[in-house]
Tab-separated table of C-alpha atoms in Angstrom:
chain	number	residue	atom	x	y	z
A	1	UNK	CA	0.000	0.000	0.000
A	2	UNK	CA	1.820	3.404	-1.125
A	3	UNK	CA	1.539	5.969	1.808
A	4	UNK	CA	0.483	9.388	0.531
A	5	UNK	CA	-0.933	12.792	2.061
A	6	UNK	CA	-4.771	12.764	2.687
A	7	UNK	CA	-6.354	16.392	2.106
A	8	UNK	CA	-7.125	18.125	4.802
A	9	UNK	CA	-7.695	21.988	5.820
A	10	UNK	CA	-5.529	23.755	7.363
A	11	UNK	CA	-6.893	27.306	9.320
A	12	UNK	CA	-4.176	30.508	10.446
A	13	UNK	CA	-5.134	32.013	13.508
A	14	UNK	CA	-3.239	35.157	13.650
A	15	UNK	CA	-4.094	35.647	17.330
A	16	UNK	CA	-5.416	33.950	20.138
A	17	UNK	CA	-8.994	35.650	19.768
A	18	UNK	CA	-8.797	34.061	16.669
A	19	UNK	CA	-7.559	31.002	17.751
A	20	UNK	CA	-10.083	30.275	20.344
A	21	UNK	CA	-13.105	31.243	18.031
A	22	UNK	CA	-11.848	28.451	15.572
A	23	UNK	CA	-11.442	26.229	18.555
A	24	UNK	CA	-15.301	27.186	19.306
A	25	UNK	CA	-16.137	26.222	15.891
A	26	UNK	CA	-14.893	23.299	16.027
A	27	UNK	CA	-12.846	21.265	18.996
A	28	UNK	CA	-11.902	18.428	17.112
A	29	UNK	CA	-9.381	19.958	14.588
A	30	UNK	CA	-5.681	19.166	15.902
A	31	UNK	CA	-3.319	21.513	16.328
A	32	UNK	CA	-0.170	21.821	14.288
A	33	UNK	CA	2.965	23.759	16.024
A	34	UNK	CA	6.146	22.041	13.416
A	35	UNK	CA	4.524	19.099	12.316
A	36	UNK	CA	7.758	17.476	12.843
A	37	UNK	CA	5.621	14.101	14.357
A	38	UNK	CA	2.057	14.785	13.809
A	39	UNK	CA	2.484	14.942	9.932
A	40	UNK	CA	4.589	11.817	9.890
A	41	UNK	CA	1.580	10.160	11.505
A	42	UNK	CA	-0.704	11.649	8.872
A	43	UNK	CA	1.393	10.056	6.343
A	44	UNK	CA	1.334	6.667	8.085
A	45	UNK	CA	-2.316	6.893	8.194
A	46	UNK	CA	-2.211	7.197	12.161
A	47	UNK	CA	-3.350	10.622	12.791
A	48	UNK	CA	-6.432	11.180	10.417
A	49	UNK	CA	-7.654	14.962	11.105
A	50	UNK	CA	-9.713	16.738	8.604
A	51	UNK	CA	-9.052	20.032	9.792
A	52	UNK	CA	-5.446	21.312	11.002
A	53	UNK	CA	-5.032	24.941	13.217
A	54	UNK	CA	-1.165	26.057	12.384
A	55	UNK	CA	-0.626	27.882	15.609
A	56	UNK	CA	2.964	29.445	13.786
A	57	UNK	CA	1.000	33.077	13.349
A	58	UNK	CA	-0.303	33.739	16.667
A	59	UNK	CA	2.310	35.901	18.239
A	60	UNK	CA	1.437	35.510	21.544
A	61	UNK	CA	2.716	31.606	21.381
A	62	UNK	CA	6.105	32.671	20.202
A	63	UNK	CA	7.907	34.881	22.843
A	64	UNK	CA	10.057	34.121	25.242
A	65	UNK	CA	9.289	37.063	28.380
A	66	UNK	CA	10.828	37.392	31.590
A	67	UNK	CA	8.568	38.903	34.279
A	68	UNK	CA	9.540	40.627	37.193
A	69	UNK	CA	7.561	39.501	40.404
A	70	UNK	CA	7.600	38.499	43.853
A	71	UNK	CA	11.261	36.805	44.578
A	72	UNK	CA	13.116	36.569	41.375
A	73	UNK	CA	10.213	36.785	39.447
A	74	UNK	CA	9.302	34.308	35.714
A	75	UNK	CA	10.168	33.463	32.366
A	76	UNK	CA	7.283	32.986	29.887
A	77	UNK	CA	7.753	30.584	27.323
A	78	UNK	CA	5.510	30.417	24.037
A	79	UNK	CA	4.032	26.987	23.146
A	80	UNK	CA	4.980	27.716	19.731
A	81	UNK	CA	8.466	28.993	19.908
A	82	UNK	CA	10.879	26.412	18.102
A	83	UNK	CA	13.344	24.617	20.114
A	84	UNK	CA	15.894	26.535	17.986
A	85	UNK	CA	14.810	29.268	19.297
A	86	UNK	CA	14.881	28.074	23.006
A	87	UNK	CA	18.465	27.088	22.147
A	88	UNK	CA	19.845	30.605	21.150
A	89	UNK	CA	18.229	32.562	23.526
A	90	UNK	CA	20.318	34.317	25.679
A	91	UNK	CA	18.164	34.266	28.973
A	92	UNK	CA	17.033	30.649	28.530
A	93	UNK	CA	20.721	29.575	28.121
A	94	UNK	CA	21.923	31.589	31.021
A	95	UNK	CA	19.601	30.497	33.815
A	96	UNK	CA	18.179	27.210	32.399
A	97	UNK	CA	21.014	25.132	31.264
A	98	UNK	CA	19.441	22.015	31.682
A	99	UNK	CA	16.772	23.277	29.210
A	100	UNK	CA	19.354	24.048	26.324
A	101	UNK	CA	20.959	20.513	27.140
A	102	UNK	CA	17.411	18.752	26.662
A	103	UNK	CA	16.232	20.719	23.825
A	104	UNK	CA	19.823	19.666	21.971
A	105	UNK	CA	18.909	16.057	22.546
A	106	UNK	CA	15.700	16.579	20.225
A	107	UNK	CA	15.956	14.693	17.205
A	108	UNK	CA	18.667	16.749	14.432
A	109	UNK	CA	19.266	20.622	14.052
A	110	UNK	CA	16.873	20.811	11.174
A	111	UNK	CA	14.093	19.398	12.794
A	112	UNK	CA	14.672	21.841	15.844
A	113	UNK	CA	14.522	24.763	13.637
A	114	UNK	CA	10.959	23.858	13.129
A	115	UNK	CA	9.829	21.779	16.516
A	116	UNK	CA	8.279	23.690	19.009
A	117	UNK	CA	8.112	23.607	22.587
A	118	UNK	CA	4.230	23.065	22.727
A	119	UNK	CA	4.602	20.253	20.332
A	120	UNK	CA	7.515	18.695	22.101
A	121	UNK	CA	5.132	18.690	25.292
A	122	UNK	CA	2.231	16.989	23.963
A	123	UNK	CA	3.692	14.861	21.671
A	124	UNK	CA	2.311	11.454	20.457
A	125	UNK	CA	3.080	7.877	22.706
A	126	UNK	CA	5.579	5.778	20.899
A	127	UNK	CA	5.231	2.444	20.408
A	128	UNK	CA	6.735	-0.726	17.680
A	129	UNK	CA	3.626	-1.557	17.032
A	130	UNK	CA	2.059	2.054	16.445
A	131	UNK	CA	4.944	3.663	14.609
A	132	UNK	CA	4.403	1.903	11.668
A	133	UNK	CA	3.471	2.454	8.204
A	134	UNK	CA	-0.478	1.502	7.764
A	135	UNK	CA	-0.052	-1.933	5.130
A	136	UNK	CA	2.269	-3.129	8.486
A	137	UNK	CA	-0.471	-2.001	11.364
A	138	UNK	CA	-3.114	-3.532	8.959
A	139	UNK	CA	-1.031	-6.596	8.700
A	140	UNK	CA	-0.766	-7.223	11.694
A	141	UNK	CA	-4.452	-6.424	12.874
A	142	UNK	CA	-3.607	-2.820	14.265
A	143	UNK	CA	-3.629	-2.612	18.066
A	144	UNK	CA	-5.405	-1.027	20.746
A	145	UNK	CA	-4.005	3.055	20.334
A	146	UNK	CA	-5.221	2.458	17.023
A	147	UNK	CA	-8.537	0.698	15.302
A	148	UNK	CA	-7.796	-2.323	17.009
A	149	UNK	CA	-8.699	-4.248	20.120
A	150	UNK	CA	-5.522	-5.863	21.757
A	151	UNK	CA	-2.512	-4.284	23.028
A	152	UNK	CA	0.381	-6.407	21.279
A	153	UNK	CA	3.129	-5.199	24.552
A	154	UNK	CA	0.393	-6.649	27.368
A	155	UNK	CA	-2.429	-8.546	24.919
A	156	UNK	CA	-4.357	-10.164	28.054
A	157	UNK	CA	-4.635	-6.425	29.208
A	158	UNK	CA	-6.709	-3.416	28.124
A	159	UNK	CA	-4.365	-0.739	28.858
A	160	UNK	CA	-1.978	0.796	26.583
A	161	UNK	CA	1.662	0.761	27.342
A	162	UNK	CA	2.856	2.985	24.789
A	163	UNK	CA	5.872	5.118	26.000
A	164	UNK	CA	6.195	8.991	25.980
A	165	UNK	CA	9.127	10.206	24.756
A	166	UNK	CA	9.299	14.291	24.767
A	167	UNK	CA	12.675	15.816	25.910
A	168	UNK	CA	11.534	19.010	27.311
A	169	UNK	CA	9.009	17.633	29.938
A	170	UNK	CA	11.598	16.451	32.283
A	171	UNK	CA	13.612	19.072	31.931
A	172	UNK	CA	10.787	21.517	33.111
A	173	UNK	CA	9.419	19.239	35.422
A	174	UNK	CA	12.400	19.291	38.134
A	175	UNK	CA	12.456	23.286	37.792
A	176	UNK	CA	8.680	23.430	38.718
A	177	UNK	CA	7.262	24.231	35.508
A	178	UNK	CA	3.620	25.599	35.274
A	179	UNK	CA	2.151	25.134	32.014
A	180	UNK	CA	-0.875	27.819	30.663
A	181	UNK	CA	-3.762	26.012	29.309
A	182	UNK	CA	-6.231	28.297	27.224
A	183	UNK	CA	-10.095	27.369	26.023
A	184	UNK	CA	-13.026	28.743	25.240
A	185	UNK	CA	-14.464	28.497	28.991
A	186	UNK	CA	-11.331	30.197	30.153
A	187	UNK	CA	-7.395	30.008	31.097
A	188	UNK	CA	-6.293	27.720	34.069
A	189	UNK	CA	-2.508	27.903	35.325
A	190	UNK	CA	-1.377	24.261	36.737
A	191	UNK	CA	1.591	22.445	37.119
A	192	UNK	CA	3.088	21.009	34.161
A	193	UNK	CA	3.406	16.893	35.427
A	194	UNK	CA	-0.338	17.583	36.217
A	195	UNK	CA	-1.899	17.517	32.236
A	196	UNK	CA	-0.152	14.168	31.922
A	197	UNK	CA	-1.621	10.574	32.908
A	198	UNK	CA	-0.332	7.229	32.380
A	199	UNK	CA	-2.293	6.161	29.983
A	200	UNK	CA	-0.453	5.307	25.675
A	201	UNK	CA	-3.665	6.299	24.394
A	202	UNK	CA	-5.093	9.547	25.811
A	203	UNK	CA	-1.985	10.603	28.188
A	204	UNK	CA	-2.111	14.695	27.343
A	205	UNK	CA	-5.069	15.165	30.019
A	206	UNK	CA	-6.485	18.432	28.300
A	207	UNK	CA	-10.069	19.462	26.758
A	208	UNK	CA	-10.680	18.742	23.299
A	209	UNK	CA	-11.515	22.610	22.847
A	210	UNK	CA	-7.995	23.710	24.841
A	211	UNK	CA	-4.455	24.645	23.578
A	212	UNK	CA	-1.372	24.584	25.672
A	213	UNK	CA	-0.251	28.309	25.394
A	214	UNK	CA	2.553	28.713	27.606
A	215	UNK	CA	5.278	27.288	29.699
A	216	UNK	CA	5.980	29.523	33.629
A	217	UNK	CA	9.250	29.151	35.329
A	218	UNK	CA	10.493	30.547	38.357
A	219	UNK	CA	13.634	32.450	38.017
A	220	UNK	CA	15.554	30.329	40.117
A	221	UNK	CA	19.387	30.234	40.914
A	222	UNK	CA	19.981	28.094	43.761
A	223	UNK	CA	19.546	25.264	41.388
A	224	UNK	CA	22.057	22.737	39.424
A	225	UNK	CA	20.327	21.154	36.969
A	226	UNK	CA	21.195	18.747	33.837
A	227	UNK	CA	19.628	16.481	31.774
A	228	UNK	CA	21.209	12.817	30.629
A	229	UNK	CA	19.546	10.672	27.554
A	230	UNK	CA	20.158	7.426	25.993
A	231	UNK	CA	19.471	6.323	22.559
A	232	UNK	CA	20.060	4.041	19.747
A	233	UNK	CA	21.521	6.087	17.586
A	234	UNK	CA	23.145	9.476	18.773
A	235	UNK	CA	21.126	11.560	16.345
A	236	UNK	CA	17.446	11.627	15.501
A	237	UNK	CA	15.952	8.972	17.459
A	238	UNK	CA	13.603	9.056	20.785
A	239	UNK	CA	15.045	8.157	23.907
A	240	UNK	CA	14.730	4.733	25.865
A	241	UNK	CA	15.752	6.896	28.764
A	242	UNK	CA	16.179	10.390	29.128
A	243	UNK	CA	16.713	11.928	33.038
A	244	UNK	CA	16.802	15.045	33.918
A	245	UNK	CA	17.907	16.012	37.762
A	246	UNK	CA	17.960	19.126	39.859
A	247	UNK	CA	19.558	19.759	42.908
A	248	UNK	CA	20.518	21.964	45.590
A	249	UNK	CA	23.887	21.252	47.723
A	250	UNK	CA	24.645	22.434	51.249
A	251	UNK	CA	28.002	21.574	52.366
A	252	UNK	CA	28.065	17.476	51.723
A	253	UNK	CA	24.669	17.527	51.902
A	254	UNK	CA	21.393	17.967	49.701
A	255	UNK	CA	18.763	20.136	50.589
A	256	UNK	CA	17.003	19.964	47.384
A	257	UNK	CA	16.602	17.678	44.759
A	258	UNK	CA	13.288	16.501	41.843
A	259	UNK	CA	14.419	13.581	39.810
A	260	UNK	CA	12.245	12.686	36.479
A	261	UNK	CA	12.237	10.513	33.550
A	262	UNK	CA	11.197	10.059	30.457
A	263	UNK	CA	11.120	7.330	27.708
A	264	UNK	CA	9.424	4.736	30.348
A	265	UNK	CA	6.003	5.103	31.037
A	266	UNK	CA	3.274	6.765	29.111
A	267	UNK	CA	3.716	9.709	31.005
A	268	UNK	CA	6.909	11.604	32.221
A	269	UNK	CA	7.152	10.377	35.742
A	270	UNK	CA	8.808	12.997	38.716
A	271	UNK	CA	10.368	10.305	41.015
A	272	UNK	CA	8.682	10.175	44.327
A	273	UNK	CA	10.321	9.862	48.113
A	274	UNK	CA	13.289	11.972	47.124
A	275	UNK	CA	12.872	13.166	50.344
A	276	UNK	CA	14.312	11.029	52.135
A	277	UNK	CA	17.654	11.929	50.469
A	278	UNK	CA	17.484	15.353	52.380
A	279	UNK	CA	19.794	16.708	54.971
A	280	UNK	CA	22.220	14.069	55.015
A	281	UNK	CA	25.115	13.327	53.608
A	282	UNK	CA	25.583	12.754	50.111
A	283	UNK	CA	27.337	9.507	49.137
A	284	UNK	CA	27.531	6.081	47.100
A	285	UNK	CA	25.223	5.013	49.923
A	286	UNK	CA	22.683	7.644	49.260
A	287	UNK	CA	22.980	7.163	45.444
A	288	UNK	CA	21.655	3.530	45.450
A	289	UNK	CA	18.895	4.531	48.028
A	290	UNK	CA	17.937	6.944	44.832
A	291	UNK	CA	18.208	4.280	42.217
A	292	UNK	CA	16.159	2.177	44.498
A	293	UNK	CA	13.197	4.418	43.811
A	294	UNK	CA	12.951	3.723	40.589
A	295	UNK	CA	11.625	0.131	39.925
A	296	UNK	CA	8.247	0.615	41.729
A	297	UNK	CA	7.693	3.960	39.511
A	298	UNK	CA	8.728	3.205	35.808
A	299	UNK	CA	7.463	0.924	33.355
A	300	UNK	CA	9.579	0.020	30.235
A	301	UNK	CA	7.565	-2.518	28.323
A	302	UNK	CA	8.275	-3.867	24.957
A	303	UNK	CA	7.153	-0.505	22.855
A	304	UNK	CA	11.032	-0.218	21.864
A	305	UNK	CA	13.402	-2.805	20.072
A	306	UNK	CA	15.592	-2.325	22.859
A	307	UNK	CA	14.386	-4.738	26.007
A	308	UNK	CA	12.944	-3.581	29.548
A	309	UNK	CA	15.620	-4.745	31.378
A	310	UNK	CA	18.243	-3.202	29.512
A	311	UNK	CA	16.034	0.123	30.053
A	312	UNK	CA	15.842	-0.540	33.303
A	313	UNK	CA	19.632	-0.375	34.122
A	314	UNK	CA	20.070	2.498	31.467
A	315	UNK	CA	17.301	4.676	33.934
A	316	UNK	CA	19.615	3.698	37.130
A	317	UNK	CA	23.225	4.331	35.268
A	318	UNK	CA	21.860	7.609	33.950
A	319	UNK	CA	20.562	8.605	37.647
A	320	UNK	CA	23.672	7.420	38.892
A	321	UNK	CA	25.777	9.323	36.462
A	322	UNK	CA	23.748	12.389	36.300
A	323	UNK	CA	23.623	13.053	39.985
A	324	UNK	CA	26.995	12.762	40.585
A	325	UNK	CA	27.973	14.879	38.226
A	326	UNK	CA	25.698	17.678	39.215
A	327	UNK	CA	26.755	17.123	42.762
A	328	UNK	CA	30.268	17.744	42.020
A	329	UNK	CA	29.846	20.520	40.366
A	330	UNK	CA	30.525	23.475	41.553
A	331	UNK	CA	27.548	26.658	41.210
């Protein structure tokens, strides 16, 4: 079967006035920030929209502000400024390192000229049996996520393992992103790991008439932060791990620190019980108390070619690596 482009429309908001009266007019047309997955999956016969909103000519979504506030204040980011963009900027590379070093993970330069950060945030579950071109899904009696009825990963089940794989959310999530979510009842403000849920098939948990506008940031400095990624090839692909770790250091001690990953579960998952790492001091010991966290909270299944249990050790070696790393380093 030859893949080929279905027709579709495709409506230009120039604003967000505009933008929310198309989303009035009709909450089922997907929104399109690079394309850089979404039109792949059109071509595969995945995604199958008839009616596309290019959010690339509202200004609003592409600014990057910083606000001044109580404390140190915010940086605004725009759902639809490119990860290119995110790169260069001066602010974003001067007080969020760890965002520049996940954004430079993302895929290959040309595809980060056009990838957004919006798009990077919501993007699609992954899975071997999903990412395929539609003869092979047909072939092999599609699966769950899409037109069919069994999971191939867990077939006695009736959940959907596929894995999310974004870069960013991580990376956002252990600085305390808040994310703005804008529809036509209204804008809510909540934290960013909040709009996800671990589910492969409907794991972006907003309205079908809403639009992820804008990422919040405190202007925090008391933080070292970095984000660590494995892959199968060191260009292009999605990661079977990505971790991203921020921490605070007092002496030989911790007094802060978020761990989350990505590339495991269908969600990105902000390690719980870190807690207990606190106010003592930081060693091998302490480490593997960390890496013992993980096994209870992430879920590699079979939605890659490479197998859970090699996952599995690439999350801890990654933590491991990453946190010692930061630790040692020297704000």
């Amino acid at each position: 079967m030859t893949e080929y482009m279905p027709d579709f429309a495709v409506f230009r908001p120039s604003n967000l006035t505009e933008l929310l009266d198309m989303r009035r007019e009709d909450a089922g047309a997907q929104l399109l920030g690079g394309g850089t997955d979404l039109i792949v999956n059109i071509r595969r016969g995945i995604a199958r929209p008839d009616r596309l909103i290019d959010l690339n000519g509202v200004a609003e979504l592409r600014h990057i502000e910083s606000f001044d506030g109580k404390g140190a204040g915010e940086v605004r980011i725009g759902a639809a400024v490119t990860l290119a963009m995110l790169i260069d900027d001066p602010l974003v590379r001067s007080t969020y390192p760890i965002i520049v070093e996940a954004a430079q993970e993302v895929a290959a330069a040309t595809h980060r000229e056009i990838a957004t950060v919006g798009g990077n945030l919501c993007l699609d579950t992954r899975c071997v049996f999903y990412n395929q071109s539609e003869w092979w899904r047909r072939s092999n009696n599609y699966c769950l996520k899409s037109r069919g009825t069994i999971c191939h990963v867990a077939p006695k089940g009736d959940h959907c393992f596929a894995a999310f794989s974004g870069d960013l959310a991580p990376a956002l999530i252990v600085l305390g992103a808040d994310v703005e979510i804008l529809g036509t009842s209204g804008e809510r403000r909540l934290p960013l790991q909040d709009i996800y849920a671990d589910d492969g098939m409907a794991h972006v948990l907003l309205g079908k008439d809403e639009c992820l506008v804008a990422v919040r940031l405190p202007r925090t400095t008391d933080l070292q932060a970095g984000y660590a990624k494995m892959r199968v090839r060191g260009a292009i692909d999605f990661p079977l791990v990505g971790v991203a770790v921020a921490l605070q250091r007092q002496g030989d001690k911790l007094s802060k620190l978020r761990v989350a990953l990505t590339g495991t579960n269908s969600q990105p998952i902000l390690v719980e019980g870190t807690q207990a790492l606190l106010g003592k001091s930081f060693d091998n010991e302490q480490i593997e108390h960390l890496v013992d966290l993980l096994p209870k909270q992430i879920q590699p299944m079979t939605s890659t070619f490479s197998p859970p249990g090699y996952r599995r050790k690439v999350a801890a070696n990654l933590t491991r690596s990453l946190i010692k790393r930061l630790f040692n380093t020297v704000i």
